[in-house]
Structure formats: structure tokens, C-alpha cells
PDB file of C-alpha atoms in Angstrom:
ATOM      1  CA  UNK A 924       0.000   0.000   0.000  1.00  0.00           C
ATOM      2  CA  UNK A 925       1.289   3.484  -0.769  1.00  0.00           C
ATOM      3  CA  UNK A 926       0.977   6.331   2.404  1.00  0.00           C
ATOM      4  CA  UNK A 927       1.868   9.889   2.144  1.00  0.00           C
ATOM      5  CA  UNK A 928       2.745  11.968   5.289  1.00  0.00           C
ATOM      6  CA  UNK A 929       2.434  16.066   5.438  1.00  0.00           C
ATOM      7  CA  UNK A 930       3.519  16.492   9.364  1.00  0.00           C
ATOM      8  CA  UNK A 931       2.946  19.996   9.260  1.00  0.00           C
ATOM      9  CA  UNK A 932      -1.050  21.228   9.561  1.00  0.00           C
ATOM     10  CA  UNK A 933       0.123  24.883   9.020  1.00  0.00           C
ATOM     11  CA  UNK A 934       3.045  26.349   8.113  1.00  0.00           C
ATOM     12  CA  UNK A 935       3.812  30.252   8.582  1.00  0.00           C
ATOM     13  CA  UNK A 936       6.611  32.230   6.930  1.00  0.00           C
ATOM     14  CA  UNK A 937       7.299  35.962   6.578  1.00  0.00           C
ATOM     15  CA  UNK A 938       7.068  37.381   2.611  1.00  0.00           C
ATOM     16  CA  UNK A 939      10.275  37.353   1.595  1.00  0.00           C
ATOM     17  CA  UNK A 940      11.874  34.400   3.488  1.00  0.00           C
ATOM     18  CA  UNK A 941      12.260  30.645   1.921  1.00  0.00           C
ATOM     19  CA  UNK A 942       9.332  28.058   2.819  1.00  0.00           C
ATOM     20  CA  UNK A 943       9.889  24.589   2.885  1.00  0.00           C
ATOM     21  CA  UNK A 944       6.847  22.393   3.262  1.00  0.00           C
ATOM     22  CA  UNK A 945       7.538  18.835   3.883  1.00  0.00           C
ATOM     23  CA  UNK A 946       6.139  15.703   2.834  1.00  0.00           C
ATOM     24  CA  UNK A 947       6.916  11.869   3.034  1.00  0.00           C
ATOM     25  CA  UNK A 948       5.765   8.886   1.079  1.00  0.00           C
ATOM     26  CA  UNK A 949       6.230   5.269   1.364  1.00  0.00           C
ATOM     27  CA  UNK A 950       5.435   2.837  -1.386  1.00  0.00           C
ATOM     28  CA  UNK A 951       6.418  -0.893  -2.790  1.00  0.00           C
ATOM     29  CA  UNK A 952       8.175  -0.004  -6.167  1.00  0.00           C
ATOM     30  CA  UNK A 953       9.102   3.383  -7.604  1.00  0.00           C
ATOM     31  CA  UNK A 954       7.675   6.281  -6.352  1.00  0.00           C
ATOM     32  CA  UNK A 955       5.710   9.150  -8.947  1.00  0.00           C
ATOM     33  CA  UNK A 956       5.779  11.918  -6.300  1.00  0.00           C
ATOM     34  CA  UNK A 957       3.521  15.103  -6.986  1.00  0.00           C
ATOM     35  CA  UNK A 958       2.926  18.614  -5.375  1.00  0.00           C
ATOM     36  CA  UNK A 959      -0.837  20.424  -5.755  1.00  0.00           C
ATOM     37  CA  UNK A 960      -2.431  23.438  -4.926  1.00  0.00           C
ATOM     38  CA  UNK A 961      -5.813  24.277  -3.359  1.00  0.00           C
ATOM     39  CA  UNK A 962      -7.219  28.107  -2.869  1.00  0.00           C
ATOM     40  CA  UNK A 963     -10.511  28.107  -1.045  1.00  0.00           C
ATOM     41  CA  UNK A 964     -13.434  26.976  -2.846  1.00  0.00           C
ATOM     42  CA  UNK A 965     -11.084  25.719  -5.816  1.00  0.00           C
ATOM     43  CA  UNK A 966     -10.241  22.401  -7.197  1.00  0.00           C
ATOM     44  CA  UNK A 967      -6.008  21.316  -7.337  1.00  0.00           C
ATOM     45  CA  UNK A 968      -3.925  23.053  -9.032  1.00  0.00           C
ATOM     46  CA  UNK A 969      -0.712  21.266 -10.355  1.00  0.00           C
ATOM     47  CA  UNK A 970       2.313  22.199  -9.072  1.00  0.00           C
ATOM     48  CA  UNK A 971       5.177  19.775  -9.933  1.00  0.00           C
ATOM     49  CA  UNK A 972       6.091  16.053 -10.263  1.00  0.00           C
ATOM     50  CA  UNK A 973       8.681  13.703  -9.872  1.00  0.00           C
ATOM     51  CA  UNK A 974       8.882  10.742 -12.312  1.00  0.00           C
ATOM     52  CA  UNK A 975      12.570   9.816 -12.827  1.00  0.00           C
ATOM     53  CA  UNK A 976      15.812  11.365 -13.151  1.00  0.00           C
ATOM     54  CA  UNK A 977      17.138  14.410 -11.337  1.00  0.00           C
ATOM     55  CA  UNK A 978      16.132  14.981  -7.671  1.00  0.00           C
ATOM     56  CA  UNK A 979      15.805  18.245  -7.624  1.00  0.00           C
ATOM     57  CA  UNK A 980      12.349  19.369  -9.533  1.00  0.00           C
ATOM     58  CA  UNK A 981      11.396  22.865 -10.639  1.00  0.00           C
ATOM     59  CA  UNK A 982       7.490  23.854 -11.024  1.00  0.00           C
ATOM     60  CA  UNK A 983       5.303  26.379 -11.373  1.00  0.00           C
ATOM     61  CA  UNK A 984       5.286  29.821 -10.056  1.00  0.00           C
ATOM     62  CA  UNK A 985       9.039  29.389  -8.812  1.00  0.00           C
ATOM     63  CA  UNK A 986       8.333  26.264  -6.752  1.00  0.00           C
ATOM     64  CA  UNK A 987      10.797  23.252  -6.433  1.00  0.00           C
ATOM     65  CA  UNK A 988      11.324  20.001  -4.678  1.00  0.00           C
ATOM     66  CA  UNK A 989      13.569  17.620  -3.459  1.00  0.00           C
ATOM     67  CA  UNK A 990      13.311  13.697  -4.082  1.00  0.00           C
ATOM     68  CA  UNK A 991      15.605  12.197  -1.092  1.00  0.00           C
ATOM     69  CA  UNK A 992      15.193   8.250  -1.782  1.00  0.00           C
ATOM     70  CA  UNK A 993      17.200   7.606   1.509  1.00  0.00           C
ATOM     71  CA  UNK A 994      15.080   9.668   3.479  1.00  0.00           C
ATOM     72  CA  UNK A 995      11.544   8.550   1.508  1.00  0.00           C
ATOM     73  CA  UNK A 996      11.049  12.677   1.713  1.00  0.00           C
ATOM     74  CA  UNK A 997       9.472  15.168  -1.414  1.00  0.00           C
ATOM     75  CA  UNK A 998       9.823  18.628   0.523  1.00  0.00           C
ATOM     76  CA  UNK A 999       8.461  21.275  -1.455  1.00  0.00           C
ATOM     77  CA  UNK A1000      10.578  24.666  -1.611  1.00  0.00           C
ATOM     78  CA  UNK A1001      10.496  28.107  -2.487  1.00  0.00           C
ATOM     79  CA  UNK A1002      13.351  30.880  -2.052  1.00  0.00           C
ATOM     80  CA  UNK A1003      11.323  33.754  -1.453  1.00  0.00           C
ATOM     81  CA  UNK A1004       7.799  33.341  -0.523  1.00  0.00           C
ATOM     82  CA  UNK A1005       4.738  35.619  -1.073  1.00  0.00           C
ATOM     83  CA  UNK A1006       1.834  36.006   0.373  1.00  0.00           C
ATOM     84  CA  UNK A1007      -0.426  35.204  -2.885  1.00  0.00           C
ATOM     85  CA  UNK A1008       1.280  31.745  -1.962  1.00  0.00           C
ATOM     86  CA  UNK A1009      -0.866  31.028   0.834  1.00  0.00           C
ATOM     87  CA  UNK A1010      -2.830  28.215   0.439  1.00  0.00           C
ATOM     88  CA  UNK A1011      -3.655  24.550   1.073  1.00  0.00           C
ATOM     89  CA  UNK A1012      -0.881  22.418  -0.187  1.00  0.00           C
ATOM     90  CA  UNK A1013      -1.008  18.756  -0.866  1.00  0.00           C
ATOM     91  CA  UNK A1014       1.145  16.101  -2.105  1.00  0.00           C
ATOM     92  CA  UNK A1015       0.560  13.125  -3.400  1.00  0.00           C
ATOM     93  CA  UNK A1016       1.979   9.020  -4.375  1.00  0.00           C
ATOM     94  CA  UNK A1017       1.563   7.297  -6.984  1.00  0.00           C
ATOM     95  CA  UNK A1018       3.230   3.304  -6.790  1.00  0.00           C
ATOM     96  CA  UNK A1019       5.252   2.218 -10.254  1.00  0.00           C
ATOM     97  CA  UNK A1020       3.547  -1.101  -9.104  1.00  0.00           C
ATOM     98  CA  UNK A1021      -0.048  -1.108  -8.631  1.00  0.00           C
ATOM     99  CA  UNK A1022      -1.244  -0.694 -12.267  1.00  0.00           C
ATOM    100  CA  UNK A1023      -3.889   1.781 -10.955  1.00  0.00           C
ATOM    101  CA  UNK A1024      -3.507   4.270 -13.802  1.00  0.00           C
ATOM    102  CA  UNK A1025      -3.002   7.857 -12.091  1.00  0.00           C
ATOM    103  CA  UNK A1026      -4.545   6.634  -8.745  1.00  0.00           C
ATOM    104  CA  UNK A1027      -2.839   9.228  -6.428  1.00  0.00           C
ATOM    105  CA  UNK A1028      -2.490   9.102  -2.507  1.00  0.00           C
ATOM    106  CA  UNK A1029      -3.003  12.078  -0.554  1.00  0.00           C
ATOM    107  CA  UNK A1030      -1.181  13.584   1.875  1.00  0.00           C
ATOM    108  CA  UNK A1031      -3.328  15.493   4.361  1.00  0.00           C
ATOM    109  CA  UNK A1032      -2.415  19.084   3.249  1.00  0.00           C
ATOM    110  CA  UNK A1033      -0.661  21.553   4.799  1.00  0.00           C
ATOM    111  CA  UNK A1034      -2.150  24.746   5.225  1.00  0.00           C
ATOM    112  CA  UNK A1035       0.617  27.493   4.126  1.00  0.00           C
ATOM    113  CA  UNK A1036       0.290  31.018   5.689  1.00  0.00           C
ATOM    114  CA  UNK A1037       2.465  33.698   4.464  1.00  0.00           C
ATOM    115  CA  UNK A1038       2.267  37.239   5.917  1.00  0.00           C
ATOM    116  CA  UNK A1039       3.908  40.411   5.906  1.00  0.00           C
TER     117      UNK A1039
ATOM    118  CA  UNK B 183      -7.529  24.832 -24.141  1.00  0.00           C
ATOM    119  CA  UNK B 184     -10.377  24.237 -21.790  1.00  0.00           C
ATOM    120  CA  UNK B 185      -9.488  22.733 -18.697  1.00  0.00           C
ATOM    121  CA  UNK B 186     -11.393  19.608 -17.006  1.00  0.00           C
ATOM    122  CA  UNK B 187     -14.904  21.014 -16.026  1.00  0.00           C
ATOM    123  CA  UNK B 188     -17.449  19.883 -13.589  1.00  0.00           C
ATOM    124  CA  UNK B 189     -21.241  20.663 -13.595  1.00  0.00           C
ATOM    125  CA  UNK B 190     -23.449  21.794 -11.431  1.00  0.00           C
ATOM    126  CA  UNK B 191     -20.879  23.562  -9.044  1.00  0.00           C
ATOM    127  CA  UNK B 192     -23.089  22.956  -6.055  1.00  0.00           C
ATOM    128  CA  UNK B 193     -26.060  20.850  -5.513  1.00  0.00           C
ATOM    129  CA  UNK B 194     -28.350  20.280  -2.556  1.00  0.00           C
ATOM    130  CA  UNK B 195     -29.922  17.125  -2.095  1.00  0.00           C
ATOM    131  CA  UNK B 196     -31.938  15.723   0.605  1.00  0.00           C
ATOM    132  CA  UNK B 197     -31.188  12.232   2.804  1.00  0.00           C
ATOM    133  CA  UNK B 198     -32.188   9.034   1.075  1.00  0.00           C
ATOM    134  CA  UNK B 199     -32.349  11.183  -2.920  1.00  0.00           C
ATOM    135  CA  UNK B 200     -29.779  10.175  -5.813  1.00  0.00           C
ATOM    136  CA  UNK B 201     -27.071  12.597  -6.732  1.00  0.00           C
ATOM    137  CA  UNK B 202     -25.599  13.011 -10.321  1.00  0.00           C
ATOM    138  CA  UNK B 203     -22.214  14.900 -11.146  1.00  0.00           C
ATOM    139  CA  UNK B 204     -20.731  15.625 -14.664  1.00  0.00           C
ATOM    140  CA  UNK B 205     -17.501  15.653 -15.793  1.00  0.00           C
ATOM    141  CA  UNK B 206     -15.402  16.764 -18.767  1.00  0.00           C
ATOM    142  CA  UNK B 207     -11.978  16.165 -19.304  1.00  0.00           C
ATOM    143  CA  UNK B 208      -9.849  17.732 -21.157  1.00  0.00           C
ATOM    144  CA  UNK B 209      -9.639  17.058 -24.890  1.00  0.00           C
ATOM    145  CA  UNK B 210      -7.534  14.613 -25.832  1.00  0.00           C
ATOM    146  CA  UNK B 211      -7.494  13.026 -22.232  1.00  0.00           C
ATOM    147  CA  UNK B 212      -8.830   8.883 -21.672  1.00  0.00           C
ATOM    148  CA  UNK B 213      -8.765   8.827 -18.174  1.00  0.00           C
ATOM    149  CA  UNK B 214     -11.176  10.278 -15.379  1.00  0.00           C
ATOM    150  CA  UNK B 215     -10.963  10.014 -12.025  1.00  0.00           C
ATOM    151  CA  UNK B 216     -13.224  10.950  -9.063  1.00  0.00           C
ATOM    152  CA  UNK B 217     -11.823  11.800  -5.549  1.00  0.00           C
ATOM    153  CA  UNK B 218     -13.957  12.919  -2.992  1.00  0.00           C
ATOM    154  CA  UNK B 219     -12.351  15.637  -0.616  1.00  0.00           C
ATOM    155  CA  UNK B 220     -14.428  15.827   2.777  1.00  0.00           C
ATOM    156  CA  UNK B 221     -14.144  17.583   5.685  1.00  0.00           C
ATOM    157  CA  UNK B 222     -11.875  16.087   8.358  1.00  0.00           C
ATOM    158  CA  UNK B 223     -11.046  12.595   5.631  1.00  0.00           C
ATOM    159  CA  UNK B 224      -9.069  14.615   2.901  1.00  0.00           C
ATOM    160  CA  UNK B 225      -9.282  13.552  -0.077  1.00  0.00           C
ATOM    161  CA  UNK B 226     -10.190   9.782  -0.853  1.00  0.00           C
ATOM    162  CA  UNK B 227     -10.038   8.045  -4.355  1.00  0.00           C
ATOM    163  CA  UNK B 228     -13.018   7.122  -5.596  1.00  0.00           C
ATOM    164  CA  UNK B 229     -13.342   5.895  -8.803  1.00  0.00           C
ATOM    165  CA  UNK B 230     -11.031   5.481 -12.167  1.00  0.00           C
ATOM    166  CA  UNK B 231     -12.276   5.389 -15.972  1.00  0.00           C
ATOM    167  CA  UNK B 232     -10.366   4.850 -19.058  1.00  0.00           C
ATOM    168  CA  UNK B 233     -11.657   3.417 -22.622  1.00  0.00           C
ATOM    169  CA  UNK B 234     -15.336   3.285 -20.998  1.00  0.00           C
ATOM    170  CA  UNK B 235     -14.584   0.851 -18.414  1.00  0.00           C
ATOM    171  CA  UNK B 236     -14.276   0.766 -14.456  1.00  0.00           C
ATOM    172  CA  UNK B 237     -10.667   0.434 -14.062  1.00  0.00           C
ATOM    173  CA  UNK B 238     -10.145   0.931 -10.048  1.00  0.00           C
ATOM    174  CA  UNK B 239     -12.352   2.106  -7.898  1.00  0.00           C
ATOM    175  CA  UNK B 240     -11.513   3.337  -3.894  1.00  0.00           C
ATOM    176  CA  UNK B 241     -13.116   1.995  -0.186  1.00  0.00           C
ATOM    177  CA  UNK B 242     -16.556   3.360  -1.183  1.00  0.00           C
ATOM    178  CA  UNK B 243     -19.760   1.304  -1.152  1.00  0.00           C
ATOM    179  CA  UNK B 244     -21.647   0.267  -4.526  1.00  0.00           C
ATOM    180  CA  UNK B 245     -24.214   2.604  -4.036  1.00  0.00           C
ATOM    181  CA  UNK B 246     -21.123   5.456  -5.692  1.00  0.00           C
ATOM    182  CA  UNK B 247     -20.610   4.652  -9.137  1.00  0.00           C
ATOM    183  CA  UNK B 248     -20.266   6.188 -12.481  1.00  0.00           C
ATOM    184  CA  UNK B 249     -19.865   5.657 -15.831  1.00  0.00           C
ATOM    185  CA  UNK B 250     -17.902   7.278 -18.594  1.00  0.00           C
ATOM    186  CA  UNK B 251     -19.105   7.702 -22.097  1.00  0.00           C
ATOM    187  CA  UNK B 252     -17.627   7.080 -25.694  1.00  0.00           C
ATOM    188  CA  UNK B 253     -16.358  11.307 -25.774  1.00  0.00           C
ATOM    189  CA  UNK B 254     -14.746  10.513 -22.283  1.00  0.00           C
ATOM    190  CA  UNK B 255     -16.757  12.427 -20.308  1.00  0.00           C
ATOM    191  CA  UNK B 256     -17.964  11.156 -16.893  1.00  0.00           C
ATOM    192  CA  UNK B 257     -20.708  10.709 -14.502  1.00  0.00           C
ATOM    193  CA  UNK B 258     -20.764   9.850 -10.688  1.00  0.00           C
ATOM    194  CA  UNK B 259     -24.010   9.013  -9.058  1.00  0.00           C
ATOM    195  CA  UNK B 260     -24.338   8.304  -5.656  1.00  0.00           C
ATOM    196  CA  UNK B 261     -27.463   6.831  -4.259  1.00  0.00           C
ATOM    197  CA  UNK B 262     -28.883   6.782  -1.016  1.00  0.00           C
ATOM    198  CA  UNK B 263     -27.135  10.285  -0.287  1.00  0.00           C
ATOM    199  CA  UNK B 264     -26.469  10.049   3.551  1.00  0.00           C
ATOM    200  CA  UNK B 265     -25.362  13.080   5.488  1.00  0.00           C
ATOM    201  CA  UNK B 266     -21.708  11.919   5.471  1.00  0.00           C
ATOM    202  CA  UNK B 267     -21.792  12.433   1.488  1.00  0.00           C
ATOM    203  CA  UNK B 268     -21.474  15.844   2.227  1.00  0.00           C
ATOM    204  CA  UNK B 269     -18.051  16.719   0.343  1.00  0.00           C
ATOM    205  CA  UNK B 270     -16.543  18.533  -2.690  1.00  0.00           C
ATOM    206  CA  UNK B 271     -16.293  16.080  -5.349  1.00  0.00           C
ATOM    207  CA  UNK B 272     -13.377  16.390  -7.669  1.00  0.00           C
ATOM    208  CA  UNK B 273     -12.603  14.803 -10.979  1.00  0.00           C
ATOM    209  CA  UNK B 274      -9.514  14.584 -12.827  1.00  0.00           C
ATOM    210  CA  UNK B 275      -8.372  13.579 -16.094  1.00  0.00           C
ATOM    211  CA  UNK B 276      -5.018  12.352 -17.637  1.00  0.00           C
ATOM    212  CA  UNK B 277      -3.907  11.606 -20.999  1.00  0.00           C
ATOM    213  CA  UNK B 278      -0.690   8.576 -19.579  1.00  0.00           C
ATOM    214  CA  UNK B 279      -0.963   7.181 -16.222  1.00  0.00           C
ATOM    215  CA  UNK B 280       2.440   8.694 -15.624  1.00  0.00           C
ATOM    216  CA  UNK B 281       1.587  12.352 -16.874  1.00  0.00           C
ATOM    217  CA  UNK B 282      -0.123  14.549 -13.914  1.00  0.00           C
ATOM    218  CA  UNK B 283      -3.583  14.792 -12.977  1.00  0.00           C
ATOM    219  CA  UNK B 284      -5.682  17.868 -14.072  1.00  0.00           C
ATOM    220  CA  UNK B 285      -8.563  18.507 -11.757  1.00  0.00           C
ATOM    221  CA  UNK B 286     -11.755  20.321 -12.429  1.00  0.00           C
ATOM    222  CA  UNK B 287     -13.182  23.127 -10.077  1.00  0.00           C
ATOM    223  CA  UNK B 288     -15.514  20.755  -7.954  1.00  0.00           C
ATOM    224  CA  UNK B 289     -18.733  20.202  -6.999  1.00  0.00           C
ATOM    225  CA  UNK B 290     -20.016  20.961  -3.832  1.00  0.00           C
ATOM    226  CA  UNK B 291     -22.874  18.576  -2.944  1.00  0.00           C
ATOM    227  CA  UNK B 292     -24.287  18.908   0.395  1.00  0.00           C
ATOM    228  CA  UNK B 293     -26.797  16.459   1.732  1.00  0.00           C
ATOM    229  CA  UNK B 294     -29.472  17.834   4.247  1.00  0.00           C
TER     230      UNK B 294
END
């Protein structure tokens, strides 16, 4: 079975400094590792995956993460964060094994608060 | 391009009724997928379409299913509402099952 962990329930940063929200996964093969977006009231926005290849993943709207096999950990990143960036973020497995198409596994989001 | 939409955006039923949600995926997409994002559970895979056919569906009795047609758009019915149903329902679409997941804006179905 594949399990994502988001530790954090809110995370709160100044505009201007460098967020990190953090996320884990566990799964039986290889991990397809993915970063969304909720505003209020919206559906997911997609932010950025990880398939294969180089650990360190750029997105949209200057996002990036970090694919640490060792560590099972996705942590998404940003250098300078704005307030516009506060939101609900989630990320999300999906198992090389299962077969289940684009079946994803949720974390439990992490609320991101960014203030002046 | 149009993005995946979902129809009506809200939709109050009552205990016991049948609900129906819509969904379009984007052109050139197979796959649909229904998650169900309520408060306090997250969000919970529900079901998964491609070529017509059930593919996977999620820990969610019978009385939620769906069907997708031949122009790959999607229906989820749920029967029996219960009070519980009470969620946003989202539905996604992909074109590969390793390309991402584009999700439509919801629908809020509350059951009273």
C-alpha cells in the first residue's frame, strides 16, 4: 500500500523568506511523487512532479522540490515566498507497481500562511 | 484549451435522494478520475475510468458509481445520499498514467 505523510497542519513564513513544506511517502516499487495546490473553494492546481531522473524538480510559479530516496522525503521549496502563496498544499503518491492508472495518494495538506 | 470542467458547481440534495455529477476532461485526455475531498477525511479516491470501463475504484460502497461515455466524459451518481456524502467532489483527467492529474473546479454537494 502506498501512504503519504504532510507532518505539518500549518506552516507560517514571513514574505520574503524561503518556505519549505515537507512531505513523506512510502510505497512498494518506484515512487511518482507530486505537489498540488488548493485556494478556497477551488479544485487542485498542479504544481510539480517527480517521475525519474534528477532529484531536484522545478514547477510552477518558482516552486521546487527535493526527491531524497534515503530519506523517503518530497519537501516542497520556495526561495522567497509571497503572500499570494498562501494556500492549502497537498502532495501526493503514486506506486510504479499497482497498475492503478493515475490513482494518487493524498497527503493530508498543509495549510501554508504567508504574511507580511 | 479548456481545462477539465465539472457541472453543477453545487447541488443540494436531501437524505435518502440520488445525486448526479458531470464531468469533462480535457480534450484529448482517456482517463477520469473521481476523488472525494471531505471535511476532516481529505481527499479519498473514488473511482477510475479509461476506454469506458471501471478500471479501479476506492473503499466506497456500490451505491457510488459512475460511468464514462464514448467522448470521455464522466458521470458519478451516488445513491442513497447520507449526510456523510457531504463533500466537494473532484474529478480529474489524464492523458498517460504517468503524466499529472488535471482537476476540475468541484462540486459541492451537500446532503441535508
Amino acid at each position: 500500500a502506498q501512504s503519504v505523510a504532510q507532518p505539518e497542519d500549518q506552516v507560517n513564513v514571513a514574505e520574503g523568506n524561503p518556505l519549505t513544506v515537507k512531505c513523506t511517502y512510502s510505497v512498494s516499487g518506484n515512487p511518482y511523487l507530486f505537489w498540488y495546490v488548493q485556494y478556497p473553494n477551488r479544485g487542485l492546481q498542479f504544481l510539480l512532479k517527480y517521475i525519474t531522473g534528477d532529484n531536484l524538480v522545478k514547477g510552477s510559479y518558482g516552486f521546487e522540490a527535493e526527491f531524497n530516496k534515503s530519506q523517503t522525503s518530497f519537501h516542497l521549496k520556495k526561495p522567497s515566498a509571497l503572500v499570494s502563496d498562501s494556500a492549502l498544499y497537498f502532495c501526493a503518491v503514486r506506486d510504479s507497481f499497482t497498475g492503478g492508472g493515475n490513482k494518487l495518494t493524498f497527503g493530508t495538506g498543509t495549510q501554508l500562511k504567508v504574511e507580511l | 484549451e479548456a481545462g477539465v470542467t465539472q457541472s453543477p458547481t453545487h447541488l443540494i440534495k436531501t437524505r435518502g435522494q440520488q445525486a448526479t455529477l458531470r464531468c469533462s476532461p480535457i480534450s484529448g485526455h482517456t482517463s477520469v478520475y473521481w476523488y472525494q475531498q471531505a471535511l476532516g477525511l481529505g481527499l479519498q479516491f473514488l473511482l477510475w475510468y479509461d476506454e469506458g470501463e471501471e478500471r479501479n475504484r476506492g473503499n466506497f460502497p456500490p451505491r457510488f458509481s459512475g460511468r464514462q461515455f464514448p467522448n470521455y466524459s464522466s458521470e458519478l451518481n451516488v445513491n442513497a445520499l447520507e449526510l456523510e456524502d457531504s463533500a466537494l467532489y473532484l474529478c480529474a483527467s489524464s492523458w498517460t498514467e504517468l503524466g499529472e492529474a488535471f482537476f476540475g473546479q468541484g462540486t459541492r454537494l451537500t446532503v441535508v
